[in-house]
Coordinates of C-alpha atoms and ligand atoms in Angstrom, one line a residue:
M1 CA -47.9 -16.0 22.1
S2 CA -48.7 -14.9 25.6
D3 CA -48.3 -17.3 28.4
N4 CA -49.0 -14.6 30.9
L5 CA -52.0 -16.2 32.5
P6 CA -53.3 -15.3 35.9
R7 CA -52.1 -17.8 38.5
R8 CA -54.8 -19.9 39.9
Q9 CA -55.1 -22.4 42.5
V10 CA -56.3 -25.6 41.1
L11 CA -57.8 -27.7 43.9
R12 CA -58.5 -30.8 41.8
T13 CA -55.5 -31.2 39.6
A14 CA -54.8 -33.6 36.8
G15 CA -53.4 -36.3 38.8
A16 CA -50.9 -38.8 37.6
I17 CA -51.2 -39.7 33.9
G18 CA -48.2 -41.9 33.8
L19 CA -46.4 -40.7 30.7
S20 CA -43.3 -42.5 29.6
A21 CA -39.9 -40.7 29.4
A22 CA -40.2 -40.8 25.6
A23 CA -43.5 -39.1 25.8
A24 CA -42.1 -36.5 28.1
G25 CA -39.2 -35.9 25.6
A26 CA -41.6 -35.5 22.8
L27 CA -43.5 -33.0 24.9
Q28 CA -40.4 -30.8 25.3
Q29 CA -40.0 -30.8 21.5
T30 CA -43.5 -29.7 21.2
A31 CA -42.9 -26.8 23.7
S32 CA -40.0 -25.5 21.7
A33 CA -41.8 -26.0 18.4
T34 CA -44.7 -24.0 19.8
S35 CA -42.5 -21.1 21.0
S36 CA -40.8 -20.9 17.6
T37 CA -44.0 -20.7 15.7
S38 CA -45.4 -18.1 18.1
S39 CA -42.5 -15.7 17.7
S40 CA -43.8 -14.5 14.4
A41 CA -47.3 -14.3 15.7
S42 CA -49.1 -11.2 16.9
E43 CA -51.9 -11.4 19.4
G44 CA -52.7 -7.7 19.1
I45 CA -54.2 -5.6 21.8
G46 CA -57.8 -4.5 22.0
H47 CA -57.4 -0.7 22.1
G48 CA -61.1 0.0 22.4
R49 CA -63.1 0.5 25.6
L50 CA -64.4 -2.5 27.4
E51 CA -68.1 -2.5 26.7
I52 CA -71.0 -4.8 27.4
S53 CA -74.7 -4.8 26.5
K54 CA -77.7 -7.0 27.0
K55 CA -80.8 -7.8 24.9
V56 CA -83.6 -10.3 25.1
F57 CA -82.8 -13.2 22.8
G58 CA -86.0 -15.2 23.1
R59 CA -88.2 -17.2 25.3
T60 CA -88.3 -20.9 26.1
P61 CA -91.6 -22.8 25.5
A62 CA -92.0 -22.6 29.3
G63 CA -91.8 -18.8 29.1
E64 CA -88.4 -18.3 30.5
Q65 CA -86.6 -15.3 29.1
V66 CA -83.2 -15.9 27.5
D67 CA -80.8 -13.0 27.1
V68 CA -77.8 -12.3 24.9
Y69 CA -74.8 -10.4 26.4
T70 CA -72.4 -8.9 23.9
F71 CA -69.0 -7.7 25.2
T72 CA -66.0 -6.3 23.4
N73 CA -62.5 -4.9 23.9
G74 CA -62.7 -3.1 20.6
R75 CA -61.0 -5.8 18.7
V76 CA -62.7 -9.1 19.7
T77 CA -66.5 -9.2 20.3
I78 CA -68.2 -12.0 22.1
S79 CA -71.9 -12.7 22.3
M80 CA -73.2 -15.2 24.9
L81 CA -76.6 -16.5 25.7
T82 CA -78.0 -17.3 29.1
W83 CA -79.4 -20.5 27.3
G84 CA -76.7 -23.1 28.1
A85 CA -74.2 -20.3 29.0
T86 CA -73.6 -20.5 25.2
L87 CA -70.9 -18.7 23.2
Q88 CA -73.1 -17.6 20.3
R89 CA -70.6 -15.4 18.3
I90 CA -66.9 -14.7 18.5
E91 CA -65.9 -11.9 16.1
T92 CA -62.1 -11.5 15.5
P93 CA -60.1 -9.6 12.9
D94 CA -57.9 -11.2 10.3
R95 CA -54.4 -10.1 9.6
R96 CA -55.7 -7.1 7.6
G97 CA -58.2 -6.2 10.3
R98 CA -61.3 -7.6 8.7
K99 CA -63.6 -9.0 11.3
K100 CA -65.7 -12.2 11.0
N101 CA -67.6 -14.5 13.3
I102 CA -65.5 -17.6 13.8
S103 CA -67.9 -19.7 15.8
L104 CA -70.8 -21.8 14.6
G105 CA -74.2 -20.9 16.0
F106 CA -77.8 -19.7 15.3
D107 CA -79.6 -16.4 15.4
N108 CA -82.6 -17.8 17.3
L109 CA -83.4 -19.8 20.4
E110 CA -85.7 -22.3 18.6
D111 CA -82.7 -23.6 16.5
Y112 CA -80.5 -23.9 19.6
A113 CA -83.2 -25.9 21.4
A114 CA -84.1 -28.2 18.5
L115 CA -81.0 -28.6 16.4
S116 CA -77.8 -27.5 18.2
P117 CA -75.1 -30.1 18.4
Y118 CA -73.8 -28.2 21.5
F119 CA -72.7 -25.1 19.4
G120 CA -70.8 -23.0 21.9
S121 CA -72.5 -24.6 24.9
T122 CA -71.3 -24.9 28.4
V123 CA -71.5 -28.7 28.8
G124 CA -72.3 -30.5 32.1
R125 CA -72.5 -32.3 34.3
Y126 CA -70.3 -34.5 32.4
G127 CA -68.7 -33.5 29.1
N128 CA -68.4 -36.4 26.6
R129 CA -69.5 -40.0 27.2
I130 CA -70.1 -42.3 30.2
A131 CA -70.3 -45.9 29.1
K132 CA -73.9 -47.3 29.2
G133 CA -74.7 -44.2 31.3
Q134 CA -73.5 -46.1 34.4
F135 CA -70.9 -45.5 37.1
T136 CA -70.4 -46.6 40.6
L137 CA -69.4 -44.2 43.3
D138 CA -68.8 -45.1 47.0
G139 CA -70.4 -48.5 46.3
K140 CA -73.6 -47.2 44.8
T141 CA -74.4 -47.5 41.0
Y142 CA -76.0 -44.6 39.2
Q143 CA -77.9 -44.8 35.9
L144 CA -77.9 -41.7 33.6
P145 CA -80.1 -41.2 30.5
I146 CA -78.8 -42.9 27.4
N147 CA -78.8 -40.4 24.6
N148 CA -75.9 -41.5 22.2
G149 CA -75.9 -45.1 21.0
P150 CA -75.6 -47.1 24.2
N151 CA -74.0 -44.3 26.1
S152 CA -74.7 -41.1 28.0
L153 CA -73.3 -38.0 26.3
H154 CA -72.7 -34.5 27.6
G155 CA -74.7 -34.8 30.8
G156 CA -77.7 -36.6 29.4
T157 CA -80.9 -35.6 27.5
I158 CA -81.3 -32.3 29.2
G159 CA -77.8 -31.2 30.2
F160 CA -76.5 -27.9 31.3
D161 CA -76.5 -26.7 27.6
K162 CA -80.3 -26.8 27.7
K163 CA -80.7 -24.8 30.9
V164 CA -81.2 -21.1 31.4
W165 CA -78.3 -19.8 33.6
Q166 CA -78.4 -16.8 35.9
A167 CA -76.1 -14.1 34.6
K168 CA -74.2 -11.3 36.3
V169 CA -71.9 -8.8 34.5
V170 CA -68.3 -8.8 35.7
R171 CA -66.0 -5.9 35.0
T172 CA -62.5 -5.1 36.0
D173 CA -60.0 -2.5 34.8
T174 CA -58.7 -5.0 32.2
A175 CA -61.6 -7.4 31.5
I176 CA -65.3 -7.6 30.9
G177 CA -67.7 -10.5 30.8
V178 CA -70.4 -12.5 32.5
T179 CA -70.7 -14.9 35.4
F180 CA -73.2 -17.7 34.8
T181 CA -74.7 -19.8 37.6
Y182 CA -76.7 -22.9 37.4
V183 CA -77.9 -25.0 40.4
S184 CA -78.5 -28.6 39.4
P185 CA -80.8 -30.4 41.8
D186 CA -79.8 -33.7 43.5
G187 CA -80.6 -36.5 41.1
E188 CA -81.0 -34.4 38.0
M189 CA -80.2 -36.5 34.9
G190 CA -79.4 -39.3 37.4
Y191 CA -76.3 -37.6 39.0
P192 CA -76.1 -37.5 42.7
G193 CA -75.8 -34.3 44.7
K194 CA -77.0 -30.7 44.4
L195 CA -74.3 -29.2 42.2
T196 CA -73.9 -25.4 42.1
S197 CA -71.8 -24.4 39.1
T198 CA -70.5 -21.0 38.3
V199 CA -68.7 -20.3 35.0
T200 CA -67.2 -16.9 34.4
Y201 CA -66.4 -15.8 30.8
T202 CA -64.2 -12.7 30.6
L203 CA -62.5 -11.0 27.7
D204 CA -59.4 -9.0 28.5
K205 CA -57.5 -6.4 26.6
A206 CA -55.0 -8.9 25.3
N207 CA -57.8 -10.8 23.5
R208 CA -57.9 -13.6 25.9
L209 CA -61.3 -15.2 26.6
N210 CA -60.9 -16.7 30.1
I211 CA -63.3 -19.4 31.2
D212 CA -63.2 -20.0 34.9
Y213 CA -65.3 -22.9 36.2
H214 CA -66.2 -23.3 39.9
A215 CA -68.5 -25.9 41.4
V216 CA -69.5 -27.3 44.8
T217 CA -71.7 -30.2 45.7
D218 CA -73.6 -31.5 48.8
K219 CA -73.1 -35.2 48.0
A220 CA -70.2 -37.0 46.3
T221 CA -70.7 -36.8 42.5
V222 CA -68.7 -36.7 39.3
L223 CA -68.4 -33.8 36.9
N224 CA -66.5 -32.7 33.8
L225 CA -67.4 -29.2 32.7
T226 CA -66.3 -27.8 29.3
N227 CA -67.2 -25.5 26.5
H228 CA -68.2 -26.9 23.1
V229 CA -67.4 -24.0 20.8
Y230 CA -67.0 -25.0 17.1
F231 CA -64.4 -22.9 15.4
N232 CA -63.9 -22.0 11.7
L233 CA -61.1 -19.4 11.7
G234 CA -62.0 -18.5 8.1
G235 CA -65.4 -17.5 9.3
E236 CA -68.4 -19.7 10.2
G237 CA -70.0 -21.2 7.1
S238 CA -66.9 -20.7 5.0
G239 CA -66.4 -24.4 4.3
S240 CA -63.9 -27.0 5.3
I241 CA -61.3 -26.6 8.0
D242 CA -59.0 -29.2 6.3
D243 CA -56.5 -26.4 5.6
H244 CA -56.4 -25.1 9.2
I245 CA -53.1 -25.8 10.9
L246 CA -53.3 -27.5 14.3
Q247 CA -50.6 -28.0 16.9
L248 CA -51.3 -29.9 20.1
N249 CA -49.2 -30.2 23.2
A250 CA -50.2 -33.9 23.4
P251 CA -47.9 -36.8 23.5
A252 CA -50.7 -39.4 23.8
Y253 CA -54.4 -39.9 23.2
T254 CA -57.1 -42.2 24.5
P255 CA -58.2 -44.7 21.7
V256 CA -61.9 -45.6 21.7
D257 CA -64.2 -48.5 21.0
A258 CA -66.9 -48.5 18.3
T259 CA -69.2 -46.5 20.5
L260 CA -66.5 -43.9 21.2
I261 CA -65.9 -45.0 24.7
P262 CA -62.1 -45.0 25.7
T263 CA -60.6 -48.5 25.8
G264 CA -58.6 -47.3 28.9
Q265 CA -55.4 -47.3 26.9
I266 CA -53.2 -44.2 26.9
A267 CA -51.5 -44.5 23.5
P268 CA -48.5 -42.6 22.3
V269 CA -49.2 -40.5 19.2
T270 CA -45.8 -41.2 17.7
G271 CA -46.1 -42.5 14.1
T272 CA -49.9 -42.0 13.9
P273 CA -52.2 -39.4 12.4
F274 CA -52.8 -38.3 16.0
D275 CA -49.4 -36.7 16.2
F276 CA -50.0 -33.0 16.1
R277 CA -46.9 -32.1 18.1
R278 CA -45.6 -30.2 15.1
P279 CA -48.0 -27.9 13.3
T280 CA -50.0 -30.0 10.7
A281 CA -53.0 -29.3 8.5
I282 CA -56.1 -30.9 10.1
G283 CA -57.0 -32.5 6.8
A284 CA -53.5 -33.8 6.0
R285 CA -54.1 -37.3 7.5
I286 CA -57.9 -37.2 8.3
R287 CA -58.6 -39.7 5.5
D288 CA -55.8 -42.1 6.4
D289 CA -56.6 -45.7 6.8
H290 CA -56.3 -45.7 10.6
P291 CA -59.0 -47.7 12.5
Q292 CA -59.4 -44.9 15.1
L293 CA -60.2 -42.4 12.3
V294 CA -62.7 -44.8 10.8
I295 CA -64.5 -45.2 14.2
G296 CA -64.5 -41.4 14.8
R297 CA -65.4 -40.5 11.2
G298 CA -62.4 -38.2 11.5
Y299 CA -60.9 -36.8 14.7
D300 CA -63.2 -37.2 17.7
H301 CA -60.7 -38.1 20.4
N302 CA -59.4 -37.1 23.7
F303 CA -55.8 -36.0 23.6
V304 CA -53.7 -36.3 26.8
L305 CA -52.0 -33.0 27.3
G306 CA -48.4 -32.4 28.5
E307 CA -47.7 -31.6 32.1
A308 CA -48.8 -28.3 33.6
G309 CA -46.6 -25.6 34.9
K310 CA -46.3 -24.6 38.6
D311 CA -49.5 -22.6 38.2
G312 CA -51.4 -25.7 37.1
V313 CA -51.8 -24.3 33.6
R314 CA -50.6 -26.0 30.4
L315 CA -50.5 -25.0 26.8
A316 CA -53.0 -27.3 25.1
A317 CA -53.3 -26.2 21.4
R318 CA -52.8 -23.7 18.8
A319 CA -54.6 -23.4 15.5
W320 CA -54.6 -21.0 12.6
E321 CA -56.0 -20.5 9.2
P322 CA -53.4 -19.6 6.7
D323 CA -55.5 -17.3 4.4
S324 CA -57.0 -15.0 7.0
G325 CA -54.1 -15.6 9.5
R326 CA -56.6 -15.8 12.3
S327 CA -55.4 -18.0 15.2
V328 CA -56.6 -19.3 18.5
T329 CA -54.3 -20.6 21.3
V330 CA -55.7 -22.7 24.2
H331 CA -54.3 -22.9 27.7
T332 CA -56.0 -25.0 30.4
T333 CA -55.8 -26.6 33.8
E334 CA -57.5 -29.6 32.4
P335 CA -55.5 -32.8 31.6
G336 CA -57.2 -33.4 28.2
V337 CA -58.7 -31.9 25.1
Q338 CA -61.3 -33.5 22.9
V339 CA -60.5 -32.7 19.3
Y340 CA -63.7 -33.0 17.3
T341 CA -63.8 -32.1 13.6
G342 CA -67.6 -31.7 13.2
N343 CA -67.9 -35.2 11.9
F344 CA -71.6 -35.5 12.5
L345 CA -72.5 -32.2 10.8
D346 CA -74.5 -33.3 7.7
G347 CA -75.7 -30.1 6.0
S348 CA -79.2 -30.6 7.2
F349 CA -79.6 -27.1 8.7
Q350 CA -78.4 -23.6 8.2
G351 CA -76.4 -21.6 10.8
I352 CA -76.3 -18.0 11.9
G353 CA -75.0 -16.7 8.5
G354 CA -77.5 -18.6 6.4
K355 CA -75.0 -21.3 5.2
S356 CA -75.4 -25.0 6.0
Y357 CA -72.8 -26.7 8.0
R358 CA -71.3 -29.9 6.6
Q359 CA -68.9 -32.5 8.0
G360 CA -65.5 -31.0 8.6
D361 CA -66.7 -27.4 8.5
A362 CA -65.5 -26.7 12.1
F363 CA -63.3 -28.1 14.8
C364 CA -63.7 -28.1 18.6
L365 CA -61.0 -28.1 21.2
E366 CA -63.0 -29.1 24.3
T367 CA -60.7 -29.0 27.3
Q368 CA -61.7 -31.7 29.8
H369 CA -61.0 -34.6 32.0
F370 CA -61.0 -37.8 30.0
P371 CA -64.3 -39.3 28.7
D372 CA -65.8 -42.1 30.9
S373 CA -63.3 -41.4 33.7
P374 CA -65.7 -42.7 36.4
N375 CA -65.2 -46.2 34.8
H376 CA -61.4 -45.9 34.4
P377 CA -59.5 -45.8 37.6
N378 CA -56.2 -45.1 35.7
F379 CA -57.6 -41.8 34.4
P380 CA -57.5 -38.6 36.5
S381 CA -60.4 -38.6 38.9
T382 CA -63.6 -36.6 38.2
V383 CA -65.1 -37.1 41.6
L384 CA -66.1 -34.1 43.6
R385 CA -67.0 -34.4 47.3
P386 CA -68.8 -32.1 49.8
G387 CA -66.4 -29.6 51.2
Q388 CA -64.2 -29.6 48.1
T389 CA -64.3 -26.9 45.5
F390 CA -63.9 -27.7 41.8
R391 CA -61.9 -25.1 39.9
S392 CA -60.8 -25.2 36.3
T393 CA -59.6 -22.6 33.9
T394 CA -59.4 -22.5 30.1
T395 CA -58.2 -19.5 28.1
F396 CA -58.7 -19.0 24.3
T397 CA -56.4 -16.3 23.0
F398 CA -57.4 -14.8 19.7
G399 CA -54.7 -13.4 17.4
T400 CA -53.3 -13.5 13.9
I401 CA -50.1 -15.0 12.3
Ligands
BGC501 C1 -68.3 -35.7 20.9 C2 -68.8 -36.0 19.5 C3 -70.2 -35.5 19.4 C4 -70.1 -34.0 19.6 C5 -71.4 -33.3 19.4 C6 -68.2 -34.2 20.9 O1 -67.7 -33.8 22.1 O2 -67.0 -36.2 21.1 O3 -68.8 -37.4 19.4 O4 -70.8 -35.9 18.2 O5 -69.5 -33.7 20.8 O6 -72.3 -33.8 20.3

C-alpha cells in the first residue's frame, strides 16, 4: 500500500479527541496489521496516457446545463458530473484486469435529482446530521431545514449535492481531473456566511483519486464537506457487500440515539461489532444483537480515526472484495469516517447498470468531522471564521489484492 501522499498543510486539524492509552495501543496494532496485509497487495500503475473528455449530461428543470467529465490513467477511469460534483462512475480492474464500475449511480440527471441517496455526491455544507437542525454560534442560534426525522441531514433540503458546480480541468505531469467550485450565499439552507468551496478531484498514475477541499467564508459558520460515494468492489449492482473485508484504523466510534444523533460519547470499539482494527467481513457481525446495529439498521456510524502523521494525514480504511480482488484504501486529514452500509436502499429503483439496489448492496466511507459537532463541544470543531482557510484532503487508492 502506498502511503506516499503529497504533504499538505491542514489549517484546521482534528483537534484533541482524547483517546485513552489503551486506544492508542490498539491503534498501533492496527497500523502493523494494516502494513502486513498490504505487503501482498498490488496497487498497479496506470500506464496509459492521462486523458480527459467532457460531454453534456443533461439539463436541470431550470435549464442549467450539467456536464460529465471522464478522466483516466489507462487503468482507472472516473466520470464526474457538475451536478453535485458527483462521482458518477469509477471503473477499476480486478486482479485479472477485468474492469467494472464499482460505484452506485445513475445514467441520467432526472434520477439523480429525484432519487439519489447522495450517490457519489459532494456533500455540504454539513455532511451528516445536525440535531433538530439547530446550532448556536457566537451567541446566535441558527435553524436549518429539517429533512431527516427531527434532524437536518447533509446540508438540508437543497444541499451542495443538488447544485450545479463550476468546473475547470486540472492537469499536471502525473495527474488529471477537475476542480469544482460552488459559492453558497449567506443564509442558504439557514447557514451563516457566504461560503466559497472548491473541491479538486484528481486521478494520478498510481491510481490515487485525491479529493482536495478548500473553503473560505465571510462570516463565522460551520461546515463538514465530504464525498458520499457508495462502493461495491464486485461491481455496482452485483449484490451484497457482506463478504467484503473491511479494516478501519479506528479505536473508537460515536454511538447514536434513535434518530442517529451522536450521544456525545466516544466509545472504544473493543469487544463490539464495531471493532474493525483487524480485517473482518462487513457482514460477519452486522446481524448481531447490538443496540447500535439495531438503531442503524446495520452500520451507520462515525468511527474515530487514529492519530494523523506529521503531514496531517492518517490511514482511515482499507476494503477489498475477495473474489475480484479489487481494493480501496482511504487516507484522510479528517478525524472521522462514517461507515454506512446502504441500510436504507430498498430495491425501489434501478441504478446505472439496470439492477435495483437493495439494503447492504454497497458501503460508504465518508471521511468527515463528527456528526452534530456544533452541538458537542468535546468533538473537534467544525467552525470556520473569516480569514481562515478550510483545507481537507481524502485519497482513495484503487488496487487489487
Ligand atoms: C447517513 C445515513 C443516510 C445516508 C444517505 C449517510 O451518511 O449516515 O443515515 O441514510 O447517508 O442519506
